[in-house]
Amino acid sequence: MVFGFGKSKTDNKAGSAAAAKPAASPAPADIPQGQMMGLMQDWPLTVNRVLEHAAIAHPHREVVTRSVEGPIIRQTYKDIYDRARQCSTALKEDGVQMGDRVATLAWNTGRHMEAWYGTMCIGSVLHTLNPRLHPEQIAWIMNHAGDSVLFFDLTFLPIVQAIHQHVPGCRRYILFTDDAHMPKDHGIPNLVSYETYIAGKSMDVKWGDFDENTACGLCYTSGTTGDPKGVLYSHRSNVLHTMIGMQPDAIGGGVKDTMLPVVPMFHANAWGITFSAPASGMKLVMPGAKMDGESIYELLDGEKVTTTAAVPTVWLMLLQYLEQTGKKLPHLQKVVIGGSAVPERILRAFEETYDVEVVHAWGMTEMSPMGSLGSMTPEVMALSRDEVVRHKLKQGRVPFGVEMCVKDDDGNIVPRDAKTSGHLMVRGPAVAKAYFRKAGGEILDQDGWFDTGDVANLCPQGFMQITDRAKDVIKSGGEWISSIDIENIAVGHPKVANAAAIGLPHPKWDERPLLIVQMKEGETATKEEMLQFLEGKIAKWWTPDDVAFVDEIPLGATGKINKLKLRETFKDHVLPTVQAAE
Ligand code: ADP
C-alpha cells in the first residue's frame, strides 16, 4: 500500500460503476451519477442465518419441550438444526418447492420449530394456522392460502378429520408424533408420523441462497370487515424483526437467559421469539399444549425461566395458582405482556408481590408483530410509584425499526402531548404493505403509513396509550372474535331485523361479546333462542355472554351500525359472567 497525497487507485467512486479494479462486485447500471456505493459484503437477510448461527454459536443451549404426548423432551439448538435440515430434505423429496405454502396447526414445541425452519429455509412459506378458529374458517383460510402440506399436533386430530375433505389442495398430512402414538382409523389420506417422515433423511440440503425479500411466513388475522386477511412475511422482514426484538428495551435476552414463550407460534409468530431466542442464545422452554397456571408454574420453576411472554389471561391463571399455593417466582425476572391491555392488578401483583418486571407490549400480526414496549426511561423511574405504574399501563415506546405517529381524521399528524388521540399509524421494514391475494390491496396512506385501527395518543417521551379501537372486532383472551360474523349470522334469524355485537370489559378475558338485537315489528325472542341460533355456526368461545334487545339499532350517516353510540349506551352493562370471574 502506498500512502501519499496523490489520488489513490481506490479513491474514486469506489463501489460505483466507475470503481477501479478490483471492485467488490459490479454495481447496477442505474446508480445515479456521483453516488458512491459501499464495499461491504452482500449477506442476504434470510432466516436460515438465525438457526445456522445458533447451531454454531450456541450448539449446546437447550430447547426444552413439554411434549403433547406428555414427557418433557430435552433438545439443543444443534438438534433442532439437524432435524430441521432433515425435515427440509423430506419436504423436498415430497415435491415441496420454493413458494409452496406449508401449514402448521400446532403448539409451541421443538418439532414445530424444526418444521418451521425446515420449511422456511428452503424458500417455502410456513403458514401458521390458529386452532382456536372454527374448523370451517380454518378450511377457508387453508384454501385461500393454497396450502399443500399440513403438519399438526395430536390435539388437533378432530379438526383435521373435520376439514380434510374440504381442502382438496392439501395433499400431505404429517402428525407431529412417532409411530407408537399414531391414531388408528383416522380416515385422513396421506397421513404419516413426523418421526417417520424425517427418519434417516439427509442433513445435506441447501438452505437460503435466495433473495432476502422471498416470502417466508404467512399468518391470517381476523378482518375488521369480511374475510380473514393473510400477512405474508419476507425473510428480510423476519430477520429485521428479530433484531428489533433483541434490543434490550424490547424483549432482549442473551445466553444467561431462559425464555418461555407462552404466546403461541400460531399467533403472530410467538412475538418473534422462535427467531430471537436462537439468535441471542437464550435457552428456550416450549410449553406445548398446557397453559394452565400449574403447568406454566412447573416450567417456570423447574427450568429456572428468567423471561416469559403471554397475553394477560394466561397470567391471571398463573397468579391465581400462586395465590392458592403460596408459591413464589424466584428465578423469573421479566414478563412481557401484550395482545390486550395489561390490567393494573396483574402489573402490581408481578412487580410488588413477586418482584418480576412487567414489560407491557403492543403490536399486531401486520407488524410481525412487535410495535411498542413499555420499558421505562430514567425520567419516569425518578417519579413516584403511582406515576411509574401509570406509565407502565400505557402501551410503551417504539424500539428502533418501528416508526409511529398519530393522525387526525384529515390525515394530519397530531402533537405528542399525551392528550390528542387519533388514528395510530406505523411504518417500518417489518410492517405489511399489502395482504396476500387481496384485490385492491393498497393498505398504506400516501406517506406509507399503515393504519392500525387503534385509537391512541403519544406523550412527549414517546409513550403510546391506546384510548379506543376504531376497528370492529372483539378481543377475548388475546384472540379475535369477529363481531361482523356474529352479526351476519344473527340477522339470518327470521325474526331479527338487525343485530350488532360489541365487546364489553371482562376481568378474565379482557373483553367478551354482547349481542344487541332489534326484532322485526311484532316479534319477540329470548336470549336463549338467540344463542341457540348461533350454536354450531361459530366457535363455542365466540358465543356472546349476553343478549340485549333494543327498539332500534343506531345507524351512522352511511347506514353502518354506529358502534360508538352502542358502546356508549351499554357502557354500564355488566355481563352476567363478570361476577363469577372476579
Ligand atoms: P397481537 O394479539 O399479537 O398483538 P393481533 O394482530 O391479533 O396481534 O392484534 C393486534 C391488536 O390487538 C392491536 O391492534 C390492538 O387492538 C390489540 N392489542 C395488542 N396489544 C395490546 C395492548 N398491549 N393493549 C391494548 N390492545 C392491544
Coordinates of C-alpha atoms and ligand atoms in Angstrom, one line a residue:
M1 CA 0.0 0.0 0.0
V2 CA 1.4 3.4 -1.0
F3 CA 0.5 6.4 1.2
G4 CA 0.6 9.8 -0.3
F5 CA -1.5 12.8 -1.2
G6 CA -2.0 11.7 -4.8
K7 CA -5.2 10.1 -5.8
S8 CA -5.1 6.5 -4.7
K9 CA -6.3 3.8 -7.0
T10 CA -9.4 3.2 -4.9
D11 CA -10.1 6.8 -4.0
N12 CA -12.8 7.3 -6.5
K13 CA -16.4 6.2 -6.8
A14 CA -15.3 3.1 -5.1
G15 CA -18.2 0.7 -5.4
S16 CA -20.0 2.5 -8.2
A17 CA -19.9 1.7 -11.8
A18 CA -16.8 3.8 -12.0
A19 CA -14.9 1.8 -9.4
A20 CA -11.3 1.0 -10.1
K21 CA -10.4 -2.7 -10.2
P22 CA -10.6 -4.8 -8.2
A23 CA -14.2 -3.8 -7.3
A24 CA -16.1 -5.8 -4.8
S25 CA -19.0 -6.5 -7.1
P26 CA -20.3 -4.9 -10.2
A27 CA -22.7 -2.1 -9.3
P28 CA -26.1 -1.8 -11.0
A29 CA -26.1 0.4 -14.1
D30 CA -28.9 2.6 -12.8
I31 CA -26.9 4.2 -9.9
P32 CA -27.2 7.9 -10.2
Q33 CA -24.0 9.7 -11.2
G34 CA -22.0 10.7 -8.3
Q35 CA -23.5 8.2 -5.9
M36 CA -20.8 6.2 -4.1
M37 CA -21.6 2.6 -3.1
G38 CA -20.2 0.9 0.0
L39 CA -17.9 -2.0 -0.3
M40 CA -19.4 -4.4 2.2
Q41 CA -20.5 -8.0 1.6
D42 CA -23.8 -9.0 0.3
W43 CA -25.3 -11.1 3.0
P44 CA -29.0 -11.7 2.3
L45 CA -31.1 -11.5 5.4
T46 CA -32.7 -14.9 5.3
V47 CA -33.9 -16.8 8.4
N48 CA -31.6 -19.8 7.9
R49 CA -28.9 -17.5 9.2
V50 CA -30.6 -17.5 12.6
L51 CA -30.6 -21.2 13.1
E52 CA -27.2 -21.7 11.5
H53 CA -25.8 -19.1 13.9
A54 CA -27.5 -20.9 16.9
A55 CA -26.1 -24.3 15.8
I56 CA -22.5 -22.9 15.7
A57 CA -22.6 -20.2 18.4
H58 CA -25.0 -21.9 20.9
P59 CA -25.0 -25.6 19.9
H60 CA -25.5 -26.9 23.4
R61 CA -28.1 -24.4 24.6
E62 CA -31.2 -26.3 25.3
V63 CA -34.7 -26.3 23.8
V64 CA -37.0 -27.9 26.4
T65 CA -40.5 -29.0 25.3
R66 CA -43.4 -30.3 27.3
S67 CA -44.5 -32.7 24.6
V68 CA -48.1 -33.1 23.5
E69 CA -47.7 -36.8 24.4
G70 CA -46.7 -35.9 28.0
P71 CA -43.0 -36.2 28.8
I72 CA -40.5 -33.3 28.8
I73 CA -38.2 -33.5 25.8
R74 CA -34.7 -32.0 26.0
Q75 CA -33.0 -30.9 22.8
T76 CA -30.3 -28.4 21.8
Y77 CA -30.2 -25.8 19.1
K78 CA -27.9 -28.2 17.2
D79 CA -30.5 -31.0 17.5
I80 CA -33.2 -28.6 16.2
Y81 CA -30.9 -27.5 13.4
D82 CA -30.1 -31.1 12.3
R83 CA -33.7 -32.3 12.4
A84 CA -34.9 -29.1 10.6
R85 CA -32.5 -29.9 7.8
Q86 CA -33.8 -33.5 7.7
C87 CA -37.3 -32.0 7.6
S88 CA -36.2 -29.8 4.6
T89 CA -35.0 -32.9 2.7
A90 CA -38.2 -34.8 3.5
L91 CA -40.3 -31.9 2.2
K92 CA -38.2 -31.6 -1.0
E93 CA -38.4 -35.3 -1.7
D94 CA -42.1 -34.9 -1.2
G95 CA -42.2 -32.4 -4.0
V96 CA -42.4 -29.2 -2.0
Q97 CA -40.9 -26.3 -3.9
M98 CA -40.0 -22.7 -3.3
G99 CA -43.1 -20.6 -2.7
D100 CA -45.3 -23.6 -1.8
R101 CA -47.3 -23.0 1.4
V102 CA -46.8 -25.5 4.2
A103 CA -49.2 -25.1 7.1
T104 CA -48.9 -26.0 10.7
L105 CA -51.7 -26.4 13.3
A106 CA -49.5 -26.8 16.3
W107 CA -48.5 -25.8 19.8
N108 CA -45.1 -24.4 20.7
T109 CA -42.8 -27.4 20.6
G110 CA -39.3 -28.3 19.4
R111 CA -40.9 -30.3 16.5
H112 CA -42.9 -27.3 15.4
M113 CA -39.7 -25.3 15.4
E114 CA -38.0 -27.9 13.2
A115 CA -40.8 -27.9 10.7
W116 CA -40.8 -24.0 10.9
Y117 CA -37.2 -23.7 9.9
G118 CA -37.3 -26.8 7.7
T119 CA -39.9 -25.1 5.5
M120 CA -38.7 -21.5 5.5
C121 CA -35.1 -22.2 4.9
I122 CA -35.8 -23.9 1.5
G123 CA -37.8 -20.9 0.4
S124 CA -41.2 -22.5 1.1
V125 CA -43.7 -20.5 3.1
L126 CA -44.6 -21.6 6.6
H127 CA -48.3 -20.8 7.3
T128 CA -49.3 -21.0 10.9
L129 CA -53.0 -21.8 11.4
N130 CA -54.9 -20.7 14.5
P131 CA -56.6 -23.8 16.0
R132 CA -58.9 -21.6 18.1
L133 CA -60.9 -20.7 14.9
H134 CA -64.0 -22.6 13.8
P135 CA -63.0 -25.5 11.6
E136 CA -64.9 -24.0 8.7
Q137 CA -62.7 -20.9 8.9
I138 CA -59.6 -22.9 9.1
A139 CA -60.6 -24.7 5.9
W140 CA -61.4 -21.4 4.2
I141 CA -58.0 -20.0 5.2
M142 CA -56.1 -23.1 4.0
N143 CA -57.9 -22.9 0.6
H144 CA -57.2 -19.2 0.3
A145 CA -53.6 -19.7 1.2
G146 CA -53.3 -22.7 -1.2
D147 CA -51.7 -24.9 1.5
S148 CA -50.4 -28.2 0.1
V149 CA -48.9 -29.8 3.2
L150 CA -50.2 -29.7 6.8
F151 CA -48.1 -30.5 10.0
F152 CA -50.3 -30.9 13.1
D153 CA -50.4 -31.9 16.7
L154 CA -52.4 -34.9 18.1
T155 CA -54.6 -32.4 19.9
F156 CA -55.9 -31.2 16.6
L157 CA -56.7 -34.5 15.0
P158 CA -60.5 -33.9 15.3
I159 CA -60.1 -30.5 13.4
V160 CA -58.2 -32.2 10.6
Q161 CA -60.7 -35.0 10.4
A162 CA -63.4 -32.5 10.1
I163 CA -61.8 -30.4 7.4
H164 CA -59.5 -32.5 5.2
Q165 CA -62.3 -33.3 2.7
H166 CA -62.9 -29.6 2.3
V167 CA -59.2 -28.7 1.5
P168 CA -58.7 -30.5 -1.8
G169 CA -55.3 -28.9 -2.4
C170 CA -53.7 -30.3 0.7
R171 CA -52.0 -33.5 -0.4
R172 CA -49.9 -34.5 2.6
Y173 CA -50.6 -34.6 6.3
I174 CA -47.9 -35.0 8.9
L175 CA -48.7 -35.7 12.5
F176 CA -46.2 -34.3 15.0
T177 CA -45.6 -37.6 16.8
D178 CA -44.0 -41.0 16.4
D179 CA -45.5 -44.2 15.0
A180 CA -46.2 -45.5 18.5
H181 CA -48.6 -42.6 19.1
M182 CA -50.3 -42.7 15.7
P183 CA -54.1 -43.0 15.9
K184 CA -55.9 -45.9 14.3
D185 CA -58.7 -45.4 11.8
H186 CA -58.1 -41.7 11.5
G187 CA -59.6 -41.5 8.0
I188 CA -57.0 -38.9 6.8
P189 CA -55.3 -39.8 3.5
N190 CA -51.6 -39.4 3.1
L191 CA -51.0 -39.2 6.8
V192 CA -47.6 -40.0 8.2
S193 CA -46.0 -39.5 11.6
Y194 CA -43.4 -36.7 11.7
E195 CA -40.7 -39.1 13.1
T196 CA -41.2 -41.4 10.2
Y197 CA -41.3 -38.5 7.7
I198 CA -37.9 -37.2 8.7
A199 CA -36.2 -40.5 9.8
G200 CA -32.9 -41.2 8.0
K201 CA -33.2 -38.1 5.8
S202 CA -30.1 -36.4 4.7
M203 CA -28.9 -33.2 6.5
D204 CA -27.1 -32.2 3.4
V205 CA -29.6 -29.8 1.9
K206 CA -29.2 -26.3 0.6
W207 CA -30.6 -23.6 2.8
G208 CA -31.0 -19.9 1.9
D209 CA -29.2 -18.6 -1.2
F210 CA -32.2 -16.7 -2.5
D211 CA -33.4 -13.1 -2.4
E212 CA -34.0 -11.8 1.1
N213 CA -37.4 -10.5 0.0
T214 CA -38.6 -14.0 -0.7
A215 CA -41.8 -14.9 1.2
C216 CA -41.1 -16.7 4.4
G217 CA -44.2 -16.9 6.6
L218 CA -47.9 -16.4 6.4
C219 CA -50.3 -15.7 9.2
Y220 CA -54.0 -14.7 8.9
T221 CA -55.6 -12.2 11.1
S222 CA -59.4 -11.8 11.6
G223 CA -60.6 -9.0 9.5
T224 CA -62.4 -5.9 10.6
T225 CA -64.7 -6.5 7.7
G226 CA -65.3 -9.7 5.9
D227 CA -62.8 -12.5 5.5
P228 CA -59.5 -13.1 7.3
K229 CA -56.5 -11.4 5.8
G230 CA -53.1 -13.0 5.2
V231 CA -50.0 -11.3 6.3
L232 CA -47.1 -12.5 4.2
Y233 CA -43.7 -12.0 5.9
S234 CA -40.5 -12.0 4.0
H235 CA -37.1 -13.4 5.1
R236 CA -35.8 -9.9 5.4
S237 CA -38.7 -8.6 7.5
N238 CA -38.4 -11.6 9.8
V239 CA -34.6 -11.1 10.2
L240 CA -35.0 -7.4 10.9
H241 CA -37.9 -8.1 13.3
T242 CA -35.6 -10.5 15.1
M243 CA -33.1 -7.7 15.5
I244 CA -35.8 -5.4 16.7
G245 CA -36.9 -7.9 19.3
M246 CA -33.3 -8.4 20.5
Q247 CA -32.9 -4.8 21.7
P248 CA -32.6 -4.7 25.5
D249 CA -35.6 -2.3 25.7
A250 CA -37.6 -4.7 23.6
I251 CA -37.7 -8.4 24.6
G252 CA -33.9 -8.5 24.8
G253 CA -32.2 -11.6 26.4
G254 CA -28.9 -13.4 26.0
V255 CA -27.1 -16.6 26.8
K256 CA -27.7 -16.2 30.5
D257 CA -31.4 -16.1 30.0
T258 CA -34.1 -18.8 29.7
M259 CA -37.2 -17.8 27.7
L260 CA -40.6 -19.4 28.0
P261 CA -42.8 -18.2 25.1
V262 CA -46.4 -19.0 26.2
V263 CA -47.6 -16.8 23.4
P264 CA -48.2 -19.3 20.6
M265 CA -46.2 -19.6 17.4
F266 CA -49.6 -19.8 15.6
H267 CA -50.5 -16.3 16.9
A268 CA -48.2 -13.7 15.3
N269 CA -45.0 -15.8 15.4
A270 CA -44.8 -16.1 19.2
W271 CA -43.9 -12.4 19.0
G272 CA -40.8 -13.4 17.1
I273 CA -39.3 -15.4 19.9
T274 CA -38.7 -18.5 17.8
F275 CA -36.3 -16.3 15.9
S276 CA -34.9 -14.0 18.6
A277 CA -34.1 -16.8 21.1
P278 CA -31.8 -18.9 18.9
A279 CA -30.3 -15.6 17.6
S280 CA -29.4 -14.4 21.0
G281 CA -28.6 -17.9 22.5
M282 CA -31.4 -17.9 25.1
K283 CA -32.4 -21.3 26.4
L284 CA -35.9 -21.9 25.2
V285 CA -38.7 -23.6 27.0
M286 CA -41.7 -24.6 25.0
P287 CA -45.0 -25.2 26.9
G288 CA -46.7 -27.5 24.4
A289 CA -50.5 -27.8 24.9
K290 CA -50.7 -26.9 28.6
M291 CA -51.2 -23.3 29.5
D292 CA -52.9 -23.6 32.9
G293 CA -51.4 -21.9 36.0
E294 CA -49.9 -25.1 37.5
S295 CA -48.3 -26.3 34.2
I296 CA -46.8 -23.0 33.4
Y297 CA -45.5 -22.6 37.0
E298 CA -43.9 -26.1 36.8
L299 CA -41.9 -25.0 33.8
L300 CA -41.0 -21.5 35.2
D301 CA -39.7 -23.0 38.3
G302 CA -38.2 -26.3 37.1
E303 CA -36.4 -24.8 34.1
K304 CA -35.4 -21.6 36.0
V305 CA -37.0 -19.4 33.4
T306 CA -35.9 -15.7 33.5
T307 CA -38.1 -14.2 30.8
T308 CA -41.6 -15.1 29.6
A309 CA -44.3 -13.7 27.4
A310 CA -48.0 -14.1 27.1
V311 CA -51.4 -12.4 26.9
P312 CA -52.9 -11.2 30.2
T313 CA -55.4 -14.1 30.6
V314 CA -52.5 -16.6 31.0
W315 CA -51.0 -14.5 33.7
L316 CA -54.3 -14.3 35.6
M317 CA -54.3 -18.1 35.7
L318 CA -50.7 -18.2 37.0
L319 CA -51.3 -15.5 39.6
Q320 CA -54.4 -17.4 40.8
Y321 CA -52.3 -20.6 41.2
L322 CA -49.6 -18.7 43.1
E323 CA -52.2 -17.2 45.4
Q324 CA -53.7 -20.6 46.1
T325 CA -50.5 -22.4 46.7
G326 CA -48.3 -19.6 48.3
K327 CA -45.6 -20.4 45.7
K328 CA -43.1 -17.7 44.6
L329 CA -41.2 -16.9 41.4
P330 CA -37.6 -16.7 42.5
H331 CA -36.0 -17.1 39.0
L332 CA -38.3 -15.0 36.9
Q333 CA -37.0 -11.5 36.1
K334 CA -39.1 -10.2 33.3
V335 CA -42.6 -10.9 32.0
V336 CA -43.7 -9.4 28.6
I337 CA -47.5 -9.0 28.5
G338 CA -49.4 -7.9 25.4
G339 CA -52.1 -8.7 22.9
S340 CA -54.5 -6.8 25.2
A341 CA -54.1 -4.0 27.7
V342 CA -52.4 -5.1 31.0
P343 CA -54.8 -4.8 33.9
E344 CA -53.3 -2.9 36.9
R345 CA -53.8 -5.8 39.3
I346 CA -51.7 -8.1 37.1
L347 CA -49.0 -5.4 36.8
R348 CA -48.9 -4.7 40.6
A349 CA -49.0 -8.4 41.6
F350 CA -46.0 -9.3 39.4
E351 CA -43.9 -6.3 40.4
E352 CA -45.0 -5.7 44.0
T353 CA -45.6 -9.2 45.3
Y354 CA -43.3 -11.4 43.1
D355 CA -40.6 -8.8 42.2
V356 CA -40.8 -9.5 38.5
E357 CA -40.5 -6.6 36.0
V358 CA -43.6 -6.2 33.7
V359 CA -43.0 -5.0 30.2
H360 CA -46.3 -4.1 28.6
A361 CA -46.2 -4.7 24.8
W362 CA -48.4 -3.7 21.9
G363 CA -48.3 -5.0 18.4
M364 CA -50.2 -6.7 15.7
T365 CA -49.9 -9.5 13.2
E366 CA -49.4 -7.0 10.4
M367 CA -46.3 -5.8 12.3
S368 CA -44.6 -9.2 12.7
P369 CA -45.9 -8.3 15.5
M370 CA -43.9 -6.0 17.7
G371 CA -44.8 -2.4 17.8
S372 CA -44.1 -0.8 21.2
L373 CA -42.8 -2.0 24.6
G374 CA -43.0 -0.4 28.0
S375 CA -39.5 -0.4 29.3
M376 CA -39.2 2.6 31.5
T377 CA -37.0 5.7 30.9
P378 CA -34.8 7.1 33.7
E379 CA -37.1 10.1 33.8
V380 CA -40.1 8.0 34.6
M381 CA -38.3 5.9 37.1
A382 CA -37.5 9.0 39.0
L383 CA -41.2 9.7 39.5
S384 CA -43.5 8.3 42.3
R385 CA -44.5 4.6 42.2
D386 CA -48.0 5.5 41.1
E387 CA -46.7 7.6 38.2
V388 CA -44.4 4.7 37.2
V389 CA -47.4 2.4 37.2
R390 CA -49.4 4.8 35.2
H391 CA -46.7 4.8 32.5
K392 CA -46.4 1.0 32.6
L393 CA -50.1 0.7 31.9
K394 CA -49.5 2.7 28.7
Q395 CA -48.6 0.6 25.6
G396 CA -44.9 1.6 25.6
R397 CA -42.4 3.2 23.3
V398 CA -41.1 2.1 19.9
P399 CA -37.9 0.2 19.5
F400 CA -35.5 1.1 16.7
G401 CA -37.1 -0.2 13.5
V402 CA -40.6 0.9 14.2
E403 CA -42.0 4.4 13.3
M404 CA -45.2 5.6 14.9
C405 CA -47.4 8.6 14.7
V406 CA -51.0 9.6 15.4
K407 CA -53.1 11.3 12.7
D408 CA -56.4 13.1 12.9
D409 CA -59.4 12.3 10.6
D410 CA -57.9 14.6 7.9
G411 CA -54.6 12.8 7.9
N412 CA -52.6 15.4 9.8
I413 CA -50.1 14.3 12.4
V414 CA -51.2 15.5 15.8
P415 CA -48.9 16.7 18.6
R416 CA -47.3 14.3 21.0
D417 CA -48.9 15.9 24.0
A418 CA -50.4 12.9 25.8
K419 CA -53.8 14.3 25.2
T420 CA -54.7 14.4 21.5
S421 CA -55.9 11.0 20.4
G422 CA -56.3 9.9 16.8
H423 CA -55.5 7.1 14.3
L424 CA -52.4 5.2 15.4
M425 CA -50.2 4.8 12.3
V426 CA -47.0 2.7 11.9
R427 CA -44.2 2.2 9.4
G428 CA -41.2 0.0 9.2
P429 CA -39.4 -2.9 7.5
A430 CA -41.4 -5.4 9.4
V431 CA -44.8 -3.8 8.7
A432 CA -47.2 -5.2 6.0
K433 CA -47.7 -3.2 2.8
A434 CA -50.5 -5.4 1.4
Y435 CA -52.5 -8.5 2.2
F436 CA -51.9 -11.9 0.5
R437 CA -54.2 -12.5 -2.5
K438 CA -56.4 -9.5 -1.7
A439 CA -57.6 -7.4 -4.5
G440 CA -57.4 -3.6 -4.3
G441 CA -54.5 -4.3 -2.0
E442 CA -53.4 -0.7 -1.1
I443 CA -53.3 -0.6 2.7
L444 CA -50.9 2.3 3.2
D445 CA -51.7 6.0 3.0
Q446 CA -49.9 8.4 0.7
D447 CA -46.9 8.7 3.1
G448 CA -46.5 4.9 3.5
W449 CA -48.2 4.7 6.9
F450 CA -50.3 1.7 7.9
D451 CA -53.5 2.5 9.9
T452 CA -53.5 0.1 12.9
G453 CA -57.2 0.6 13.6
D454 CA -56.3 1.5 17.1
V455 CA -57.0 5.0 18.5
A456 CA -54.2 6.3 20.7
N457 CA -52.1 9.3 21.9
L458 CA -48.4 9.8 22.2
C459 CA -46.6 11.7 25.0
P460 CA -43.5 13.9 24.6
Q461 CA -41.4 11.0 25.9
G462 CA -42.8 8.7 23.3
F463 CA -45.1 6.5 25.4
M464 CA -48.1 5.5 23.4
Q465 CA -51.5 4.9 25.0
I466 CA -54.5 3.2 23.4
T467 CA -57.7 5.0 24.1
D468 CA -60.1 3.2 21.8
R469 CA -60.4 0.9 18.9
A470 CA -61.7 2.1 15.5
K471 CA -61.8 -1.5 14.1
D472 CA -64.8 -3.6 14.6
V473 CA -63.5 -6.6 16.5
I474 CA -63.7 -8.0 20.0
K475 CA -60.5 -9.3 21.7
S476 CA -61.1 -12.1 24.1
G477 CA -58.2 -13.8 25.9
G478 CA -55.8 -12.4 23.3
E479 CA -57.7 -13.8 20.3
W480 CA -60.1 -12.1 17.9
I481 CA -63.8 -12.6 17.8
S482 CA -65.3 -11.1 14.6
S483 CA -68.3 -9.0 15.6
I484 CA -69.3 -8.9 11.9
D485 CA -69.5 -12.7 11.7
I486 CA -71.8 -12.9 14.7
E487 CA -74.0 -10.1 13.4
N488 CA -74.3 -11.7 9.9
I489 CA -75.5 -14.9 11.5
A490 CA -77.8 -13.3 14.0
V491 CA -79.6 -11.2 11.2
G492 CA -80.2 -14.6 9.5
H493 CA -82.7 -15.4 12.2
P494 CA -86.2 -15.0 10.7
K495 CA -87.5 -12.8 13.5
V496 CA -84.5 -10.4 13.6
A497 CA -84.4 -7.0 11.9
N498 CA -80.9 -6.0 12.8
A499 CA -78.1 -7.1 15.1
A500 CA -74.8 -5.8 16.5
A501 CA -72.1 -7.3 18.6
I502 CA -69.8 -5.2 20.8
G503 CA -67.1 -6.0 23.3
L504 CA -67.7 -5.3 26.9
P505 CA -65.0 -5.3 29.6
H506 CA -64.4 -8.6 31.4
P507 CA -61.9 -9.2 34.3
K508 CA -60.7 -12.6 33.0
W509 CA -60.9 -12.3 29.2
D510 CA -60.4 -8.6 28.8
E511 CA -63.4 -8.3 26.5
R512 CA -66.5 -10.6 25.9
P513 CA -69.2 -10.1 23.3
L514 CA -72.6 -8.6 24.0
L515 CA -75.2 -9.3 21.2
I516 CA -77.6 -6.5 20.7
V517 CA -80.8 -7.4 18.7
Q518 CA -83.5 -5.4 17.1
M519 CA -86.5 -7.6 16.4
K520 CA -88.8 -7.3 13.4
E521 CA -92.0 -5.5 14.1
G522 CA -94.3 -7.5 16.4
E523 CA -91.7 -10.3 17.0
T524 CA -90.1 -11.3 20.3
A525 CA -87.4 -13.7 21.2
T526 CA -85.5 -14.8 24.3
K527 CA -81.7 -14.7 25.0
E528 CA -81.6 -18.5 24.9
E529 CA -83.3 -18.6 21.5
M530 CA -80.8 -16.2 20.0
L531 CA -77.8 -18.0 21.5
Q532 CA -79.2 -21.4 20.3
F533 CA -79.4 -19.9 16.8
L534 CA -75.7 -19.2 16.8
E535 CA -74.8 -22.6 18.1
G536 CA -72.6 -24.7 15.8
K537 CA -72.2 -21.7 13.4
I538 CA -69.4 -20.1 15.3
A539 CA -66.6 -21.4 17.6
K540 CA -68.1 -22.0 21.1
W541 CA -66.0 -19.4 22.8
W542 CA -67.3 -16.8 20.4
T543 CA -70.8 -17.2 21.9
P544 CA -72.0 -13.8 23.3
D545 CA -72.0 -13.7 27.1
D546 CA -75.3 -11.8 27.0
V547 CA -78.1 -10.6 24.6
A548 CA -79.8 -7.3 24.8
F549 CA -82.9 -6.3 22.9
V550 CA -83.4 -2.8 21.7
D551 CA -86.1 -1.0 19.8
E552 CA -83.7 0.4 17.3
I553 CA -80.1 -0.2 16.5
P554 CA -78.5 3.2 15.8
L555 CA -77.1 3.7 12.3
G556 CA -74.4 6.2 11.2
A557 CA -74.5 8.6 8.3
T558 CA -73.5 5.9 5.8
G559 CA -76.1 3.4 7.1
K560 CA -73.5 1.4 9.0
I561 CA -74.2 0.4 12.6
N562 CA -73.0 3.2 15.0
K563 CA -70.8 1.1 17.3
L564 CA -69.5 4.1 19.2
K565 CA -73.1 5.0 20.2
L566 CA -73.8 1.4 21.2
R567 CA -70.7 1.2 23.3
E568 CA -71.7 4.5 25.0
T569 CA -75.3 3.2 25.6
F570 CA -74.1 -0.1 27.0
K571 CA -71.0 1.2 28.9
D572 CA -72.6 0.4 32.3
H573 CA -74.0 -3.0 31.2
V574 CA -72.4 -5.7 33.4
L575 CA -72.2 -9.1 31.7
P576 CA -73.6 -12.0 33.7
T577 CA -70.2 -13.8 33.5
V578 CA -68.3 -11.0 35.2
Q579 CA -69.2 -11.7 38.8
A580 CA -68.2 -15.4 38.6
A581 CA -64.8 -14.4 37.2
E582 CA -64.0 -11.8 40.0
Ligands
ADP1 P1 -51.4 -9.5 18.8 O1 -52.5 -10.1 19.6 O2 -50.2 -10.4 18.7 O3 -50.9 -8.2 19.4 P2 -53.2 -9.1 16.7 O4 -52.9 -8.7 15.3 O5 -54.0 -10.3 16.9 O6 -51.8 -9.2 17.3 O7 -53.9 -8.0 17.4 C1 -53.5 -6.6 17.4 C2 -54.4 -5.7 18.1 O8 -54.6 -6.2 19.5 C3 -54.0 -4.3 18.2 O9 -54.2 -3.6 17.1 C4 -54.8 -3.8 19.4 O10 -56.1 -3.5 19.1 C5 -54.8 -5.1 20.3 N1 -53.7 -5.0 21.3 C6 -52.5 -5.7 21.2 N2 -51.7 -5.4 22.2 C7 -52.4 -4.6 23.0 C8 -52.1 -3.9 24.2 N3 -51.0 -4.1 24.9 N4 -53.1 -3.1 24.7 C9 -54.3 -2.9 24.1 N5 -54.6 -3.5 22.9 C10 -53.6 -4.3 22.4

